[in-house]
């Protein structure tokens, strides 16, 4: 190796040693040296992820474990902001899943860790945190913890007992007679000898409640 080559090698060694971090110097310490040369570089500082989720999804809710029971059970972990169980709009029956929102995200995280896979009334609960960006904006819309389903029996009773005009009563009798004729034909087709009671539409008395058209 010639003298020139030795000098060039010393220069390169000095340049590299100047780029290396000094022990104990945390400010100037580089995380890596680029392959193409140049000063050392630092990696971007990773900020610790902060949990901000306060809404929990709860699945496989057993029968009988409704809003009041859930409020009393989960309030032992912390303050509950809102709670709802998904229900059938027609019958009001539970769909066996719901959502809880806590005031404190740390409490929500503890509940998710403690209650996921918890056996309750022979049902294994499924509890998951929902990130804030995945919470549907209409999740709490129309939320009513005192929701009462429609009493369809009462609705049908009112429909059947409503006041009818003579024309409406006539149509009702015609429907009854048509159903009776179809029933007779089915019985004859089955080869059953049976005398059905006679239904005479003209003899059927008018209902007690008849609404007469004025004029």
Short mmCIF file of N, CA, C and O in Angstrom, two decimals, residues 84-214:
data_model
loop_
_atom_site.label_atom_id
_atom_site.label_comp_id
_atom_site.label_asym_id
_atom_site.label_seq_id
_atom_site.Cartn_x
_atom_site.Cartn_y
_atom_site.Cartn_z
N UNK A 84 -77.26 1.00 26.03
CA UNK A 84 -78.44 0.60 25.25
C UNK A 84 -78.32 -0.84 24.80
O UNK A 84 -77.22 -1.35 24.56
N UNK A 85 -79.46 -1.50 24.70
CA UNK A 85 -79.55 -2.86 24.18
C UNK A 85 -80.32 -2.79 22.87
O UNK A 85 -81.35 -2.13 22.77
N UNK A 86 -79.82 -3.45 21.85
CA UNK A 86 -80.51 -3.49 20.57
C UNK A 86 -81.79 -4.32 20.72
O UNK A 86 -81.75 -5.44 21.22
N UNK A 87 -82.90 -3.73 20.31
CA UNK A 87 -84.19 -4.39 20.45
C UNK A 87 -84.94 -4.39 19.12
O UNK A 87 -84.73 -3.52 18.27
N UNK A 88 -85.82 -5.39 18.99
CA UNK A 88 -86.69 -5.47 17.82
C UNK A 88 -87.73 -4.36 17.90
O UNK A 88 -88.41 -4.21 18.91
N UNK A 89 -87.85 -3.55 16.85
CA UNK A 89 -88.78 -2.42 16.88
C UNK A 89 -90.23 -2.87 16.96
O UNK A 89 -91.07 -2.15 17.48
N UNK A 90 -90.53 -4.06 16.45
CA UNK A 90 -91.92 -4.52 16.43
C UNK A 90 -92.31 -5.20 17.73
O UNK A 90 -93.37 -4.92 18.29
N UNK A 91 -91.45 -6.09 18.21
CA UNK A 91 -91.79 -6.86 19.41
C UNK A 91 -91.15 -6.31 20.68
O UNK A 91 -91.61 -6.62 21.78
N UNK A 92 -90.09 -5.53 20.54
CA UNK A 92 -89.40 -5.02 21.71
C UNK A 92 -88.47 -6.02 22.36
O UNK A 92 -87.87 -5.73 23.40
N UNK A 93 -88.32 -7.21 21.77
CA UNK A 93 -87.46 -8.24 22.35
C UNK A 93 -85.99 -7.90 22.12
O UNK A 93 -85.62 -7.27 21.13
N UNK A 94 -85.15 -8.32 23.05
CA UNK A 94 -83.72 -8.06 22.96
C UNK A 94 -83.10 -8.85 21.81
O UNK A 94 -83.47 -9.99 21.54
N UNK A 95 -82.13 -8.22 21.13
CA UNK A 95 -81.37 -8.89 20.07
C UNK A 95 -80.08 -9.49 20.62
O UNK A 95 -79.23 -9.94 19.86
N UNK A 96 -79.90 -9.44 21.94
CA UNK A 96 -78.79 -10.08 22.64
C UNK A 96 -77.44 -9.43 22.35
O UNK A 96 -76.40 -10.09 22.43
N UNK A 97 -77.43 -8.16 22.01
CA UNK A 97 -76.18 -7.40 21.96
C UNK A 97 -76.50 -5.95 22.28
O UNK A 97 -77.65 -5.50 22.14
N UNK A 98 -75.48 -5.23 22.75
CA UNK A 98 -75.72 -3.85 23.14
C UNK A 98 -74.41 -3.09 23.21
O UNK A 98 -73.34 -3.59 22.85
N UNK A 99 -74.50 -1.85 23.72
CA UNK A 99 -73.35 -0.96 23.78
C UNK A 99 -73.38 -0.21 25.11
O UNK A 99 -74.44 0.15 25.62
N UNK A 100 -72.18 0.03 25.66
CA UNK A 100 -72.02 0.80 26.89
C UNK A 100 -70.95 1.86 26.66
O UNK A 100 -69.89 1.55 26.08
N UNK A 101 -71.21 3.06 27.12
CA UNK A 101 -70.22 4.13 27.04
C UNK A 101 -69.88 4.58 28.46
O UNK A 101 -70.76 4.97 29.23
N UNK A 102 -68.57 4.52 28.78
CA UNK A 102 -68.09 4.96 30.08
C UNK A 102 -67.52 6.37 29.97
O UNK A 102 -67.13 6.82 28.89
N UNK A 103 -67.44 7.06 31.10
CA UNK A 103 -66.85 8.39 31.12
C UNK A 103 -65.33 8.35 30.98
O UNK A 103 -64.73 9.25 30.39
N UNK A 104 -64.72 7.30 31.51
CA UNK A 104 -63.26 7.19 31.54
C UNK A 104 -62.81 6.08 30.60
O UNK A 104 -63.28 4.94 30.71
N UNK A 105 -61.89 6.38 29.65
CA UNK A 105 -61.40 5.31 28.75
C UNK A 105 -60.64 4.21 29.47
O UNK A 105 -60.64 3.07 29.02
N UNK A 106 -59.98 4.54 30.59
CA UNK A 106 -59.26 3.50 31.33
C UNK A 106 -60.23 2.49 31.93
O UNK A 106 -59.95 1.29 31.96
N UNK A 107 -61.37 2.97 32.39
CA UNK A 107 -62.38 2.06 32.93
C UNK A 107 -62.92 1.15 31.83
O UNK A 107 -63.11 -0.06 32.04
N UNK A 108 -63.15 1.72 30.64
CA UNK A 108 -63.65 0.92 29.52
C UNK A 108 -62.64 -0.18 29.16
O UNK A 108 -63.03 -1.31 28.85
N UNK A 109 -61.35 0.15 29.21
CA UNK A 109 -60.33 -0.85 28.88
C UNK A 109 -60.31 -1.96 29.93
O UNK A 109 -60.16 -3.14 29.59
N UNK A 110 -60.45 -1.60 31.19
CA UNK A 110 -60.47 -2.61 32.26
C UNK A 110 -61.68 -3.53 32.10
O UNK A 110 -61.59 -4.76 32.25
N UNK A 111 -62.84 -2.97 31.76
CA UNK A 111 -64.04 -3.76 31.57
C UNK A 111 -63.88 -4.73 30.40
O UNK A 111 -64.28 -5.90 30.48
N UNK A 112 -63.28 -4.25 29.31
CA UNK A 112 -63.08 -5.12 28.14
C UNK A 112 -62.16 -6.29 28.49
O UNK A 112 -62.40 -7.42 28.06
N UNK A 113 -61.10 -6.01 29.27
CA UNK A 113 -60.16 -7.08 29.63
C UNK A 113 -60.78 -8.06 30.63
O UNK A 113 -60.55 -9.27 30.56
N UNK A 114 -61.59 -7.53 31.55
CA UNK A 114 -62.12 -8.38 32.62
C UNK A 114 -63.34 -9.18 32.19
O UNK A 114 -63.54 -10.32 32.63
N UNK A 115 -64.19 -8.60 31.33
CA UNK A 115 -65.48 -9.22 31.04
C UNK A 115 -65.50 -10.00 29.73
O UNK A 115 -66.47 -10.72 29.48
N UNK A 116 -64.50 -9.87 28.90
CA UNK A 116 -64.50 -10.65 27.65
C UNK A 116 -64.30 -12.13 27.97
O UNK A 116 -63.36 -12.53 28.64
N UNK A 117 -65.24 -12.96 27.50
CA UNK A 117 -65.19 -14.38 27.80
C UNK A 117 -65.77 -14.74 29.16
O UNK A 117 -65.63 -15.88 29.60
N UNK A 118 -66.43 -13.80 29.81
CA UNK A 118 -67.02 -14.04 31.13
C UNK A 118 -68.31 -14.84 30.98
O UNK A 118 -69.15 -14.53 30.14
N UNK A 119 -68.46 -15.89 31.78
CA UNK A 119 -69.65 -16.76 31.72
C UNK A 119 -70.75 -16.14 32.58
O UNK A 119 -70.59 -15.99 33.80
N UNK A 120 -71.87 -15.79 31.93
CA UNK A 120 -72.99 -15.17 32.63
C UNK A 120 -74.28 -15.84 32.19
O UNK A 120 -74.66 -15.76 31.02
N UNK A 121 -74.96 -16.52 33.10
CA UNK A 121 -76.20 -17.21 32.79
C UNK A 121 -76.04 -18.14 31.57
O UNK A 121 -76.84 -18.10 30.64
N UNK A 122 -74.98 -18.93 31.60
CA UNK A 122 -74.69 -19.91 30.55
C UNK A 122 -74.40 -19.26 29.20
O UNK A 122 -74.48 -19.91 28.15
N UNK A 123 -74.08 -17.98 29.19
CA UNK A 123 -73.68 -17.27 27.98
C UNK A 123 -72.28 -16.69 28.19
O UNK A 123 -72.01 -16.08 29.23
N UNK A 124 -71.40 -16.89 27.20
CA UNK A 124 -70.05 -16.33 27.27
C UNK A 124 -70.08 -14.95 26.62
O UNK A 124 -70.29 -14.83 25.41
N UNK A 125 -69.90 -13.92 27.42
CA UNK A 125 -69.98 -12.55 26.92
C UNK A 125 -68.83 -12.25 25.96
O UNK A 125 -67.70 -12.71 26.15
N UNK A 126 -69.14 -11.47 24.95
CA UNK A 126 -68.15 -10.97 24.00
C UNK A 126 -68.07 -9.45 24.17
O UNK A 126 -69.01 -8.74 23.82
N UNK A 127 -66.97 -8.98 24.73
CA UNK A 127 -66.81 -7.56 25.04
C UNK A 127 -65.60 -7.02 24.29
O UNK A 127 -64.49 -7.56 24.43
N UNK A 128 -65.81 -5.97 23.50
CA UNK A 128 -64.74 -5.39 22.70
C UNK A 128 -64.81 -3.87 22.76
O UNK A 128 -65.90 -3.29 22.77
N UNK A 129 -63.64 -3.25 22.77
CA UNK A 129 -63.56 -1.80 22.66
C UNK A 129 -63.81 -1.37 21.23
O UNK A 129 -63.35 -2.01 20.28
N UNK A 130 -64.53 -0.28 21.05
CA UNK A 130 -64.79 0.28 19.73
C UNK A 130 -63.99 1.57 19.60
O UNK A 130 -64.21 2.51 20.36
N UNK A 131 -63.03 1.65 18.66
CA UNK A 131 -62.28 2.89 18.48
C UNK A 131 -63.22 4.06 18.18
O UNK A 131 -64.26 3.87 17.55
N UNK A 132 -62.87 5.26 18.64
CA UNK A 132 -63.76 6.42 18.42
C UNK A 132 -64.10 6.66 16.96
O UNK A 132 -65.22 7.06 16.64
N UNK A 133 -63.16 6.37 16.05
CA UNK A 133 -63.43 6.61 14.63
C UNK A 133 -64.38 5.58 14.04
O UNK A 133 -64.91 5.78 12.94
N UNK A 134 -64.61 4.47 14.75
CA UNK A 134 -65.52 3.44 14.25
C UNK A 134 -66.90 3.48 14.92
O UNK A 134 -67.75 2.65 14.60
N UNK A 135 -67.09 4.40 15.84
CA UNK A 135 -68.40 4.53 16.49
C UNK A 135 -69.36 5.22 15.52
O UNK A 135 -69.10 6.32 15.06
N UNK A 136 -70.47 4.55 15.22
CA UNK A 136 -71.43 5.11 14.26
C UNK A 136 -72.07 6.37 14.84
O UNK A 136 -72.46 6.39 16.01
N UNK A 137 -72.18 7.42 14.04
CA UNK A 137 -72.77 8.67 14.57
C UNK A 137 -74.22 8.52 15.02
O UNK A 137 -74.71 9.31 15.83
N UNK A 138 -74.93 7.52 14.49
CA UNK A 138 -76.33 7.32 14.86
C UNK A 138 -76.50 6.23 15.92
O UNK A 138 -77.61 5.74 16.12
N UNK A 139 -75.40 5.87 16.58
CA UNK A 139 -75.47 4.78 17.55
C UNK A 139 -76.42 5.10 18.70
O UNK A 139 -77.21 4.25 19.12
N UNK A 140 -76.38 6.33 19.18
CA UNK A 140 -77.20 6.71 20.34
C UNK A 140 -78.44 7.49 19.94
O UNK A 140 -79.16 7.98 20.80
N UNK A 141 -78.71 7.60 18.64
CA UNK A 141 -79.90 8.33 18.21
C UNK A 141 -81.15 7.52 18.56
O UNK A 141 -81.23 6.32 18.29
N UNK A 142 -82.14 8.20 19.10
CA UNK A 142 -83.37 7.52 19.48
C UNK A 142 -83.23 6.64 20.70
O UNK A 142 -84.10 5.82 20.99
N UNK A 143 -82.11 6.81 21.44
CA UNK A 143 -81.87 5.97 22.61
C UNK A 143 -82.87 6.32 23.70
O UNK A 143 -83.03 7.47 24.08
N UNK A 144 -83.59 5.30 24.17
CA UNK A 144 -84.58 5.49 25.22
C UNK A 144 -84.55 4.27 26.14
O UNK A 144 -85.03 3.20 25.76
N UNK A 145 -83.97 4.40 27.35
CA UNK A 145 -83.89 3.23 28.23
C UNK A 145 -85.25 2.74 28.70
O UNK A 145 -85.38 1.62 29.17
N UNK A 146 -86.29 3.58 28.59
CA UNK A 146 -87.63 3.18 29.01
C UNK A 146 -88.49 2.82 27.81
O UNK A 146 -89.69 3.08 27.79
N UNK A 147 -87.88 2.24 26.81
CA UNK A 147 -88.60 1.90 25.59
C UNK A 147 -89.68 0.86 25.87
O UNK A 147 -89.44 -0.14 26.56
N UNK A 148 -90.88 1.12 25.35
CA UNK A 148 -91.98 0.18 25.48
C UNK A 148 -92.42 -0.27 24.09
O UNK A 148 -92.69 0.57 23.23
N UNK A 149 -92.47 -1.56 23.85
CA UNK A 149 -92.88 -2.04 22.52
C UNK A 149 -94.35 -1.74 22.25
O UNK A 149 -95.15 -1.53 23.17
N UNK A 150 -94.69 -1.75 20.99
CA UNK A 150 -96.08 -1.51 20.59
C UNK A 150 -96.93 -2.72 20.98
O UNK A 150 -96.55 -3.86 20.71
N UNK A 151 -98.05 -2.46 21.61
CA UNK A 151 -98.97 -3.53 21.99
C UNK A 151 -99.85 -3.84 20.78
O UNK A 151 -100.92 -3.25 20.58
N UNK A 152 -99.37 -4.80 19.97
CA UNK A 152 -100.08 -5.12 18.73
C UNK A 152 -101.40 -5.81 19.00
O UNK A 152 -102.31 -5.76 18.17
N UNK A 153 -101.54 -6.46 20.14
CA UNK A 153 -102.83 -7.08 20.50
C UNK A 153 -103.88 -5.99 20.69
O UNK A 153 -105.02 -6.10 20.22
N UNK A 154 -103.50 -4.92 21.38
CA UNK A 154 -104.42 -3.82 21.60
C UNK A 154 -104.75 -3.11 20.29
O UNK A 154 -105.91 -2.72 20.06
N UNK A 155 -103.75 -2.98 19.42
CA UNK A 155 -103.99 -2.34 18.11
C UNK A 155 -104.98 -3.16 17.29
O UNK A 155 -105.91 -2.62 16.67
N UNK A 156 -104.78 -4.49 17.28
CA UNK A 156 -105.68 -5.35 16.51
C UNK A 156 -107.07 -5.37 17.13
O UNK A 156 -108.09 -5.44 16.42
N UNK A 157 -107.15 -5.31 18.47
CA UNK A 157 -108.45 -5.29 19.13
C UNK A 157 -109.23 -4.03 18.73
O UNK A 157 -110.44 -4.09 18.47
N UNK A 158 -108.56 -2.90 18.68
CA UNK A 158 -109.23 -1.66 18.28
C UNK A 158 -109.67 -1.73 16.82
O UNK A 158 -110.74 -1.22 16.46
N UNK A 159 -108.84 -2.37 15.99
CA UNK A 159 -109.21 -2.47 14.58
C UNK A 159 -110.45 -3.33 14.38
O UNK A 159 -111.32 -3.03 13.57
N UNK A 160 -110.53 -4.42 15.15
CA UNK A 160 -111.67 -5.32 15.02
C UNK A 160 -112.95 -4.72 15.61
O UNK A 160 -114.05 -4.98 15.13
N UNK A 161 -112.81 -3.93 16.68
CA UNK A 161 -113.97 -3.39 17.37
C UNK A 161 -114.35 -1.98 16.92
O UNK A 161 -115.16 -1.33 17.58
N UNK A 162 -113.76 -1.53 15.85
CA UNK A 162 -114.07 -0.16 15.41
C UNK A 162 -115.51 -0.09 14.86
O UNK A 162 -116.11 -1.11 14.46
N UNK A 163 -116.06 1.10 14.85
CA UNK A 163 -117.40 1.31 14.32
C UNK A 163 -117.36 1.19 12.79
O UNK A 163 -116.52 1.77 12.13
N UNK A 164 -118.33 0.41 12.25
CA UNK A 164 -118.37 0.18 10.80
C UNK A 164 -119.66 0.73 10.22
O UNK A 164 -120.71 0.72 10.86
N UNK A 165 -119.57 1.15 8.98
CA UNK A 165 -120.77 1.56 8.25
C UNK A 165 -121.47 0.31 7.74
O UNK A 165 -120.93 -0.81 7.81
N UNK A 166 -122.70 0.47 7.24
CA UNK A 166 -123.45 -0.68 6.69
C UNK A 166 -122.71 -1.29 5.50
O UNK A 166 -122.72 -2.52 5.33
N UNK A 167 -122.07 -0.46 4.70
CA UNK A 167 -121.33 -0.97 3.55
C UNK A 167 -120.13 -1.81 4.01
O UNK A 167 -119.85 -2.88 3.46
N UNK A 168 -119.40 -1.33 5.02
CA UNK A 168 -118.26 -2.07 5.54
C UNK A 168 -118.71 -3.39 6.17
O UNK A 168 -118.05 -4.42 6.03
N UNK A 169 -119.85 -3.35 6.85
CA UNK A 169 -120.37 -4.58 7.45
C UNK A 169 -120.78 -5.60 6.39
O UNK A 169 -120.55 -6.80 6.54
N UNK A 170 -121.31 -5.12 5.29
CA UNK A 170 -121.70 -6.01 4.19
C UNK A 170 -120.48 -6.70 3.60
O UNK A 170 -120.50 -7.91 3.31
N UNK A 171 -119.39 -5.96 3.41
CA UNK A 171 -118.16 -6.55 2.87
C UNK A 171 -117.58 -7.58 3.84
O UNK A 171 -117.06 -8.62 3.42
N UNK A 172 -117.70 -7.29 5.13
CA UNK A 172 -117.19 -8.24 6.12
C UNK A 172 -117.95 -9.55 6.07
O UNK A 172 -117.36 -10.65 6.12
N UNK A 173 -119.28 -9.49 5.90
CA UNK A 173 -120.09 -10.70 5.81
C UNK A 173 -119.75 -11.48 4.54
O UNK A 173 -119.68 -12.71 4.54
N UNK A 174 -119.52 -10.78 3.43
CA UNK A 174 -119.15 -11.45 2.18
C UNK A 174 -117.84 -12.22 2.32
O UNK A 174 -117.69 -13.33 1.80
N UNK A 175 -116.88 -11.65 3.02
CA UNK A 175 -115.61 -12.35 3.24
C UNK A 175 -115.82 -13.62 4.05
O UNK A 175 -115.21 -14.65 3.78
N UNK A 176 -116.68 -13.52 5.07
CA UNK A 176 -116.95 -14.70 5.90
C UNK A 176 -117.58 -15.81 5.07
O UNK A 176 -117.21 -16.99 5.19
N UNK A 177 -118.52 -15.47 4.19
CA UNK A 177 -119.18 -16.47 3.34
C UNK A 177 -118.21 -17.10 2.35
O UNK A 177 -118.26 -18.30 2.09
N UNK A 178 -117.28 -16.29 1.79
CA UNK A 178 -116.29 -16.84 0.85
C UNK A 178 -115.37 -17.83 1.56
O UNK A 178 -115.05 -18.90 1.01
N UNK A 179 -114.93 -17.49 2.74
CA UNK A 179 -114.07 -18.41 3.50
C UNK A 179 -114.81 -19.70 3.82
O UNK A 179 -114.23 -20.80 3.78
N UNK A 180 -116.11 -19.59 4.12
CA UNK A 180 -116.90 -20.78 4.43
C UNK A 180 -117.02 -21.70 3.21
O UNK A 180 -116.93 -22.93 3.33
N UNK A 181 -117.23 -21.11 2.03
CA UNK A 181 -117.33 -21.91 0.81
C UNK A 181 -116.01 -22.64 0.51
O UNK A 181 -116.01 -23.81 0.12
N UNK A 182 -114.89 -21.97 0.68
CA UNK A 182 -113.59 -22.61 0.45
C UNK A 182 -113.37 -23.75 1.44
O UNK A 182 -112.83 -24.81 1.08
N UNK A 183 -113.80 -23.57 2.67
CA UNK A 183 -113.64 -24.62 3.68
C UNK A 183 -114.48 -25.84 3.32
O UNK A 183 -114.02 -26.98 3.45
N UNK A 184 -115.71 -25.62 2.84
CA UNK A 184 -116.57 -26.74 2.44
C UNK A 184 -115.95 -27.53 1.29
O UNK A 184 -115.98 -28.77 1.28
N UNK A 185 -115.36 -26.82 0.32
CA UNK A 185 -114.75 -27.50 -0.83
C UNK A 185 -113.55 -28.34 -0.39
O UNK A 185 -113.34 -29.45 -0.90
N UNK A 186 -112.76 -27.83 0.53
CA UNK A 186 -111.59 -28.59 0.99
C UNK A 186 -112.04 -29.85 1.73
O UNK A 186 -111.41 -30.91 1.60
N UNK A 187 -113.11 -29.73 2.50
CA UNK A 187 -113.61 -30.91 3.24
C UNK A 187 -114.14 -31.96 2.27
O UNK A 187 -113.87 -33.17 2.42
N UNK A 188 -114.88 -31.53 1.22
CA UNK A 188 -115.38 -32.47 0.23
C UNK A 188 -114.26 -33.11 -0.56
O UNK A 188 -114.30 -34.32 -0.87
N UNK A 189 -113.22 -32.33 -0.90
CA UNK A 189 -112.09 -32.88 -1.66
C UNK A 189 -111.33 -33.92 -0.84
O UNK A 189 -110.75 -34.86 -1.40
N UNK A 190 -111.34 -33.78 0.47
CA UNK A 190 -110.66 -34.74 1.33
C UNK A 190 -111.48 -36.00 1.56
O UNK A 190 -111.00 -36.96 2.18
N UNK A 191 -112.73 -36.03 1.05
CA UNK A 191 -113.57 -37.21 1.20
C UNK A 191 -114.16 -37.36 2.59
O UNK A 191 -114.47 -38.48 3.01
N UNK A 192 -114.31 -36.26 3.28
CA UNK A 192 -114.86 -36.31 4.64
C UNK A 192 -116.33 -35.92 4.58
O UNK A 192 -116.70 -34.91 3.98
N UNK A 193 -117.15 -36.76 5.18
CA UNK A 193 -118.58 -36.45 5.24
C UNK A 193 -118.87 -35.63 6.49
O UNK A 193 -118.81 -36.13 7.62
N UNK A 194 -119.14 -34.39 6.27
CA UNK A 194 -119.37 -33.48 7.40
C UNK A 194 -120.33 -32.38 6.96
O UNK A 194 -120.16 -31.79 5.88
N UNK A 195 -121.34 -32.16 7.75
CA UNK A 195 -122.30 -31.11 7.45
C UNK A 195 -121.91 -29.84 8.20
O UNK A 195 -121.98 -29.77 9.42
N UNK A 196 -121.44 -28.85 7.44
CA UNK A 196 -121.03 -27.59 8.05
C UNK A 196 -122.27 -26.78 8.43
O UNK A 196 -123.28 -26.79 7.72
N UNK A 197 -122.20 -26.07 9.53
CA UNK A 197 -123.34 -25.22 9.91
C UNK A 197 -123.55 -24.12 8.87
O UNK A 197 -122.60 -23.58 8.32
N UNK A 198 -124.80 -23.87 8.61
CA UNK A 198 -125.14 -22.88 7.60
C UNK A 198 -124.86 -21.46 8.10
O UNK A 198 -125.10 -21.13 9.26
N UNK A 199 -124.31 -20.65 7.21
CA UNK A 199 -124.08 -19.23 7.48
C UNK A 199 -124.84 -18.44 6.43
O UNK A 199 -124.54 -18.54 5.24
N UNK A 200 -125.85 -17.73 6.85
CA UNK A 200 -126.67 -16.96 5.92
C UNK A 200 -126.35 -15.49 6.14
O UNK A 200 -126.61 -14.93 7.22
N UNK A 201 -125.78 -14.86 5.14
CA UNK A 201 -125.35 -13.48 5.28
C UNK A 201 -126.50 -12.52 5.49
O UNK A 201 -126.37 -11.53 6.21
N UNK A 202 -127.65 -12.80 4.87
CA UNK A 202 -128.76 -11.86 5.00
C UNK A 202 -129.40 -11.90 6.37
O UNK A 202 -130.07 -10.98 6.79
N UNK A 203 -129.18 -13.03 7.08
CA UNK A 203 -129.83 -13.20 8.38
C UNK A 203 -128.94 -12.70 9.52
O UNK A 203 -129.42 -12.42 10.60
N UNK A 204 -127.61 -12.60 9.23
CA UNK A 204 -126.68 -12.17 10.29
C UNK A 204 -127.07 -10.78 10.77
O UNK A 204 -127.20 -9.85 9.97
N UNK A 205 -127.31 -10.61 12.05
CA UNK A 205 -127.72 -9.29 12.54
C UNK A 205 -126.61 -8.27 12.42
O UNK A 205 -125.42 -8.60 12.42
N UNK A 206 -127.00 -7.04 12.27
CA UNK A 206 -126.03 -5.96 12.16
C UNK A 206 -125.31 -5.78 13.49
O UNK A 206 -125.86 -6.08 14.55
N UNK A 207 -124.06 -5.34 13.46
CA UNK A 207 -123.32 -5.16 14.71
C UNK A 207 -123.93 -4.06 15.55
O UNK A 207 -124.67 -3.21 15.06
N UNK A 208 -123.59 -4.09 16.83
CA UNK A 208 -124.14 -3.10 17.73
C UNK A 208 -123.60 -1.71 17.43
O UNK A 208 -124.29 -0.71 17.61
N UNK A 209 -122.34 -1.67 17.00
CA UNK A 209 -121.73 -0.38 16.71
C UNK A 209 -121.73 -0.15 15.19
O UNK A 209 -120.96 -0.78 14.47
N UNK A 210 -122.65 0.68 14.71
CA UNK A 210 -122.71 1.01 13.29
C UNK A 210 -122.63 2.53 13.17
O UNK A 210 -123.36 3.25 13.84
N UNK A 211 -121.74 2.97 12.30
CA UNK A 211 -121.58 4.40 12.07
C UNK A 211 -122.37 4.78 10.84
O UNK A 211 -122.06 4.36 9.72
N UNK A 212 -123.44 5.55 11.01
CA UNK A 212 -124.27 5.98 9.90
C UNK A 212 -123.73 7.27 9.30
O UNK A 212 -123.27 8.17 10.03
N UNK A 213 -123.76 7.30 7.98
CA UNK A 213 -123.30 8.51 7.30
C UNK A 213 -124.34 9.61 7.46
O UNK A 213 -125.53 9.41 7.21
N UNK A 214 -123.92 10.76 7.90
CA UNK A 214 -124.83 11.87 8.08
C UNK A 214 -125.16 12.50 6.73
O UNK A 214 -124.33 12.63 5.86
#
